[in-house]
Every structure is written in C-alpha cells, then in structure tokens.
Tab-separated table of C-alpha atoms in Angstrom:
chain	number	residue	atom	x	y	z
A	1	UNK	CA	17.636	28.776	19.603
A	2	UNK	CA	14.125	28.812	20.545
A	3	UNK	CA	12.249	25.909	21.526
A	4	UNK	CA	9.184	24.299	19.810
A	5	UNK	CA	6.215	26.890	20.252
A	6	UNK	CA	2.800	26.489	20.463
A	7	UNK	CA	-0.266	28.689	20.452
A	8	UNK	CA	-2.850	29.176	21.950
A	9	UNK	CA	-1.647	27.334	25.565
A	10	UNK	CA	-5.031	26.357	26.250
A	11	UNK	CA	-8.654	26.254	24.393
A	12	UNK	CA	-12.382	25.643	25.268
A	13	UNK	CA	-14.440	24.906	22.669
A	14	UNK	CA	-18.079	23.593	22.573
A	15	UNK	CA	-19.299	19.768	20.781
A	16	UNK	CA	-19.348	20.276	17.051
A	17	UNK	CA	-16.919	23.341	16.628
A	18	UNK	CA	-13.872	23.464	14.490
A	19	UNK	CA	-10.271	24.359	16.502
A	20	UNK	CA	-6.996	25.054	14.626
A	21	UNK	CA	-3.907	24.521	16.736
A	22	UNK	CA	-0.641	26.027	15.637
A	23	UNK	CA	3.117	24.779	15.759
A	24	UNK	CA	6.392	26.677	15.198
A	25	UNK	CA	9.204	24.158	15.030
A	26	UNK	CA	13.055	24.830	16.110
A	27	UNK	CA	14.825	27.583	13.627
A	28	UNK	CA	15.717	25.178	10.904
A	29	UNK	CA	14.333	21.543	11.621
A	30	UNK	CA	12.062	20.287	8.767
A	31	UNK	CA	9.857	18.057	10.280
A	32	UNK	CA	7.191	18.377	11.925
A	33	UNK	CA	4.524	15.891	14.254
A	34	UNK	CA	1.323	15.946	16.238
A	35	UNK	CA	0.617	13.596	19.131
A	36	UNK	CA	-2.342	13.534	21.386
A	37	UNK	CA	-1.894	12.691	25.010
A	38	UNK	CA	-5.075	11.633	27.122
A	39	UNK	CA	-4.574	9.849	30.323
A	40	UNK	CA	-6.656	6.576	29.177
A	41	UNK	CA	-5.203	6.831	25.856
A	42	UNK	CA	-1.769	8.076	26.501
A	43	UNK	CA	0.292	9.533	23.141
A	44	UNK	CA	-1.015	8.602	19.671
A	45	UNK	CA	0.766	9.825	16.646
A	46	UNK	CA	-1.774	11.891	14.057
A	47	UNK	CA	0.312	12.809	12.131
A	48	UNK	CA	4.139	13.602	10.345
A	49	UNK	CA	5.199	16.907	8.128
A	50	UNK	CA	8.120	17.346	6.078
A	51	UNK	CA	8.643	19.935	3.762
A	52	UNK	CA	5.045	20.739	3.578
A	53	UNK	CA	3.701	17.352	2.678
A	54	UNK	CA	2.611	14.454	4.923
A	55	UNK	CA	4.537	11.668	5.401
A	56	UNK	CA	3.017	9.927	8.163
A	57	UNK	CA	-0.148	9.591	9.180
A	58	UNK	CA	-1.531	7.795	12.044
A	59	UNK	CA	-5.562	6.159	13.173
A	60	UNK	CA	-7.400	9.055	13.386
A	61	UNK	CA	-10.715	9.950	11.869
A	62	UNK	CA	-10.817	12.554	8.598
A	63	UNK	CA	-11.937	15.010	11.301
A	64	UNK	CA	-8.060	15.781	11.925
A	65	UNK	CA	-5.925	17.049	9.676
A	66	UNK	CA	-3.050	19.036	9.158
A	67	UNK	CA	-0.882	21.067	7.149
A	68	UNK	CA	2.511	22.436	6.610
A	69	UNK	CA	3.716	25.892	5.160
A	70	UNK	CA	6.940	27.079	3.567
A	71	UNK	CA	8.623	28.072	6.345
A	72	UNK	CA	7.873	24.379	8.202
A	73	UNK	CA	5.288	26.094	10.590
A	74	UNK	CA	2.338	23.754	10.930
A	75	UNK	CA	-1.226	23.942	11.828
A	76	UNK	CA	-3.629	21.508	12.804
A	77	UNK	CA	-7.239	20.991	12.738
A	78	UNK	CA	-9.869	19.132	14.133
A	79	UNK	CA	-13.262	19.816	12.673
A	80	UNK	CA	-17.183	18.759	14.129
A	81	UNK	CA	-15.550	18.482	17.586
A	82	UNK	CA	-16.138	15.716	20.122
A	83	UNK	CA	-16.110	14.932	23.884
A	84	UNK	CA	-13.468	12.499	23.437
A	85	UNK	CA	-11.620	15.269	21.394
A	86	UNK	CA	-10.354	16.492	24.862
A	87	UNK	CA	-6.824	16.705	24.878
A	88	UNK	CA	-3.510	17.576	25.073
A	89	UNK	CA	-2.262	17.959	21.780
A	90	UNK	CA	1.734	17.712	21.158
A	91	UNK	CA	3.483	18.976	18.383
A	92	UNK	CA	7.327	18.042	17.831
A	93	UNK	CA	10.248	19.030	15.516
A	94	UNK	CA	12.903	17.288	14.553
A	95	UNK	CA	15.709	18.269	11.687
A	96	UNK	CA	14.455	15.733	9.088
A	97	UNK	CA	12.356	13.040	8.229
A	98	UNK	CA	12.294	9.748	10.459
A	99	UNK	CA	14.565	11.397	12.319
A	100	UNK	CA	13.681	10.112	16.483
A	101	UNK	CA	14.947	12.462	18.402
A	102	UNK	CA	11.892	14.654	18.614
A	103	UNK	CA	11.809	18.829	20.505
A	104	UNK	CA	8.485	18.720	21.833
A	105	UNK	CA	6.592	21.813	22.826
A	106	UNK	CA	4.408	22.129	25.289
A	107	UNK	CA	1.133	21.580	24.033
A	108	UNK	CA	-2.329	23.212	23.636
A	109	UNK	CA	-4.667	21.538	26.287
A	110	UNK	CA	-8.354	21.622	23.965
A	111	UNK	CA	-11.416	20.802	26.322
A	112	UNK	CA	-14.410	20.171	24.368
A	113	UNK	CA	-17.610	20.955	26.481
B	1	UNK	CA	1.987	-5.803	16.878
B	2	UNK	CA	4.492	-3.681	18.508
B	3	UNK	CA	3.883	-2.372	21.888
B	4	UNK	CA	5.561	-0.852	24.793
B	5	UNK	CA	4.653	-1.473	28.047
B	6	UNK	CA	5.178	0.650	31.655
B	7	UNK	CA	3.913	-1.568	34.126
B	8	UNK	CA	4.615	0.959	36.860
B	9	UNK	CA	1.843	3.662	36.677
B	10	UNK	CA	2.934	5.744	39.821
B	11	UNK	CA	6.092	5.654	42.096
B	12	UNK	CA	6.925	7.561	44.711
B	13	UNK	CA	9.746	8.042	46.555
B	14	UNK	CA	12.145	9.753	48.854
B	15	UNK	CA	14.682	11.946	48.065
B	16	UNK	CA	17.928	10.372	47.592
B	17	UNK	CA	16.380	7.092	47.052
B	18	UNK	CA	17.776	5.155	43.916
B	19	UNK	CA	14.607	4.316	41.420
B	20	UNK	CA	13.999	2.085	38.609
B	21	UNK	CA	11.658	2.519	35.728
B	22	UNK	CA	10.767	-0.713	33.841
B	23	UNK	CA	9.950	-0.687	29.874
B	24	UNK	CA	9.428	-3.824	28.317
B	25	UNK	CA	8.584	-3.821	24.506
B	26	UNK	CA	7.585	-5.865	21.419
B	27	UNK	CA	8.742	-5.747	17.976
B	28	UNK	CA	8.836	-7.848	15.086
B	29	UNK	CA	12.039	-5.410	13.558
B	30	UNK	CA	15.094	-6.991	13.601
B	31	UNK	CA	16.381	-2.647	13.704
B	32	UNK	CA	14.754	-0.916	16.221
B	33	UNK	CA	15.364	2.002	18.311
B	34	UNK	CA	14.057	2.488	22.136
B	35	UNK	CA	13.860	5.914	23.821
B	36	UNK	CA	13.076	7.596	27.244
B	37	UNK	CA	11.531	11.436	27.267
B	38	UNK	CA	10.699	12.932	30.463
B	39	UNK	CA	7.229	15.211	31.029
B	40	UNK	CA	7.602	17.580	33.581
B	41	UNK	CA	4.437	19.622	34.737
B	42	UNK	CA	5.080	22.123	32.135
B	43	UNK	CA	3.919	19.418	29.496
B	44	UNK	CA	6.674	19.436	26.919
B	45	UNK	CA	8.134	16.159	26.622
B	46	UNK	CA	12.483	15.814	27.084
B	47	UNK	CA	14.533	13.640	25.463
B	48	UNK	CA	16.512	11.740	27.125
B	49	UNK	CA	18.095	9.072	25.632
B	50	UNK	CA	17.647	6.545	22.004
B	51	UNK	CA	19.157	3.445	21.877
B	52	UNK	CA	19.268	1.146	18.617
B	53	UNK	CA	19.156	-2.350	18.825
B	54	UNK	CA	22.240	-2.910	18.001
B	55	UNK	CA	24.014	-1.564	20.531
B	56	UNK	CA	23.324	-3.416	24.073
B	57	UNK	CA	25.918	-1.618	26.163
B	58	UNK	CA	24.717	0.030	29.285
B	59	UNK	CA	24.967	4.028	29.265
B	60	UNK	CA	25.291	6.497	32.138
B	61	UNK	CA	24.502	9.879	32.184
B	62	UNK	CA	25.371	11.720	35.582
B	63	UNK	CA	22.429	9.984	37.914
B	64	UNK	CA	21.185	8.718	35.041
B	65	UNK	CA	21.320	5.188	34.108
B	66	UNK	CA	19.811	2.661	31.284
B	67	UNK	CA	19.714	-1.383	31.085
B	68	UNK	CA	18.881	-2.269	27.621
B	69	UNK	CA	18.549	-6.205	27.490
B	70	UNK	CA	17.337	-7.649	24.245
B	71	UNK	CA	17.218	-11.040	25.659
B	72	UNK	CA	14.091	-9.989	28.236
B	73	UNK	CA	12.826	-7.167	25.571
B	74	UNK	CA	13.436	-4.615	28.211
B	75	UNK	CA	15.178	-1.068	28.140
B	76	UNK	CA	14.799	0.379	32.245
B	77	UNK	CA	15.934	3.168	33.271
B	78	UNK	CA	17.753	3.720	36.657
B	79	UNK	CA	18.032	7.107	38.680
B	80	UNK	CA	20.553	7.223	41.590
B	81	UNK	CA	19.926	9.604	44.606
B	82	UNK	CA	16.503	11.030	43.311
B	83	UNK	CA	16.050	14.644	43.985
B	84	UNK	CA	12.844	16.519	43.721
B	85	UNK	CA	13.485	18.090	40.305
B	86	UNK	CA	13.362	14.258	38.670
B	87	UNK	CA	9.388	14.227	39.793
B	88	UNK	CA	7.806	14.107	36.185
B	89	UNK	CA	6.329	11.518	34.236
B	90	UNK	CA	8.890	9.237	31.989
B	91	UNK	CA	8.408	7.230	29.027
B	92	UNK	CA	8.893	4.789	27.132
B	93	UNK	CA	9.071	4.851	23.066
B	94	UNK	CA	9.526	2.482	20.887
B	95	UNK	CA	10.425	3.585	16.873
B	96	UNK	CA	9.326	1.267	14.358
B	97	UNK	CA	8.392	0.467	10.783
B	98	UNK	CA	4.717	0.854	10.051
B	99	UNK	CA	2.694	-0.665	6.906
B	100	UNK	CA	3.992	2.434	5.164
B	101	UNK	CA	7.190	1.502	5.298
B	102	UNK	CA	7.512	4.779	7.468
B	103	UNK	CA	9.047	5.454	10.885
B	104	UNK	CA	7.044	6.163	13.789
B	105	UNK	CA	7.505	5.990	17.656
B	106	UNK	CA	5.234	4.082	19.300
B	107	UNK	CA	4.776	5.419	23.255
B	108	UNK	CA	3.846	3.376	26.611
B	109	UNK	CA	1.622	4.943	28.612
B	110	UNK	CA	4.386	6.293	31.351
B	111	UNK	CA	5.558	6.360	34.941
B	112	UNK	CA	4.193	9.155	37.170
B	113	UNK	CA	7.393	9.707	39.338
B	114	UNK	CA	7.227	11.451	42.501
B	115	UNK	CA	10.209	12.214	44.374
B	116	UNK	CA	9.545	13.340	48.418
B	117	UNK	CA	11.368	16.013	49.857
C-alpha cells in the first residue's frame, strides 16, 4: 500500500497570500488530520476529517481551514498568510475516527516571506 | 490541563550506548492512551508504540523498550545498543478527551536523538 502523500514537498509564499496544501491518505483509511510542527511550538492539531466532515477541530484562527472529498483526499488552506504561518504542516490517516494510531506523511514545509 | 512533557531536548550518544527517553504526562482521564512516534530527517512521523492506561506491563520490541508507570505519570522509552539509524527525533503523545467530547493526541515537544558513529 502506499503511504500517506503529500504535495507540493515544499512552498514559498509571500505575507498575505492564500496556500492550499494537499493530502492523500492510505488506500482505504477514512480519516484524515493536519498538524503543524514549528520548533517553538512543536505539533498542534488543526484539525480532524472523517468521511468528508470535520470532527475535530483544534485553536487555530478562521484563517485555516480544511476540507474533505469523496474519496477521503483532503486539502487544506490557510488564507491572508502570516510570518508565524511558517511551517511544517503534517497530515495523517488513520482507518477511522478517534482511531490513534496515525500514518503520517511527510509534510509540506510553507515559508512565508 | 493535559500536557506532556520531554524534558530532554537533545541527546547524543555513542553507538552501542543504551539510551533513555523520559515522557512524563498529565491527565485528568481516568482512560487514556500514551504513544511514542519517531521523526526521522525525512519528516514523516513513525509509530511506534500506544499504550492504554490500563495496561501497565512493560513491552519490548527488539532494542526497543517502554516503562509505563502510572504511579510517577511517566511512559520512557529505552533503546539498547543505539545504532546510527535510531538518530531522529522521538515523541511523546498523549490521547485525550477534549471539551468536545472528541479524541485528540496531545504531543510533547520531542527528543532530538543523535547516535555517534
């Protein structure tokens, strides 16, 4: 089976742009999550998707958001970006809802200049 | 408030060495479960191992080891003769119950381990 994909690897982007990050979970797993990993910060939960509707949501401004399509692929996007927006954003499958044992990918580093 | 804590920030050691990575968390959950993924340089976190609170037995895994102790709020995680292919970053995770009633894992901020040739 194929791992957890995501595109594009990296991204520059400049202070007030909009980004869209894309996710591809494991053939078959239903669920999907974004984390974002900074070294001060280290991994914050933005969100969970399963079955095309959120179900989690962590403490992040409106300016991130998400979504979920038929065939569990997921996009994310982060709108009017900031500095502080610099990241590396995780996304993770898993077969179902709640269910810990996450398949991470290996992220799209976004550097806002 | 639940938290999970890595006091160790950076380790380094030499091959072959035996190494411990501490966790300590807090939870107010009577059910709980703890985890440890591993982040190579490639950047996509591995599991490695979720233990539920129930279930305080030790577990070992080739060279890999974990001490869960509920008394002390710790889970660490133990890896005999290091070799240079364990050099990553580990963490911790803790899954709990949010205000949503919903399950999420909340993360300590990790162990940079360097192994030495």
């Amino acid at each position: 089976k194929a791992g957890v994909t995501q595109t594009p690897r990296y991204l520059i982007k400049t202070r007030g742009q909009q980004v869209t990050l894309s996710c591809s979970p494991i053939s078959g797993h239903r669920s999907v999550s974004w984390y974002q990993q900074t070294p001060g910060q280290g991994l914050q939960f933005l969100f969970e998707y399963f079955s095309e509707t959120q179900r989690n949501k962590g403490n992040f401004p409106g300016r991130f958001s998400g979504r979920q399509f038929s065939n569990s692929r997921s996009e994310m996007n982060v709108s009017t970006l900031e500095l502080g927006d610099s990241a590396l954003y995780l996304c993770a499958s898993s077969e179902g809802q709640g269910k810990e044992k996450l398949f991470f990918g290996s992220g799209t580093q976004l550097s806002v200049l | 408030a639940q938290k999970v804590t890595q006091a160790q920030t950076e380790i380094s050691v030499v091959e072959k060495e035996d190494v411990t990575l501490d966790c300590v968390y807090e939870t107010r959950d009577t059910t709980y479960y703890l985890f440890w993924y591993k982040q190579p340089p490639s950047g996509e976190l591995v599991f490695l191992i979720r233990r539920n609170s129930f279930d305080e037995q030790n577990e070992i895994s080739g060279r890999y080891s974990w001490n869960f102790q509920k008394s002390t709020s710790s889970f660490n995680f133990t890896i005999t003769a290091s070799q240079v292919v364990d050099s990553a970053v580990y963490f911790c995770a803790l899954s709990s119950f949010n205000a949503g009633n919903n399950r999420k894992l909340i993360w300590g901020l990790g162990t940079s381990l360097a192994v030495n040739p």
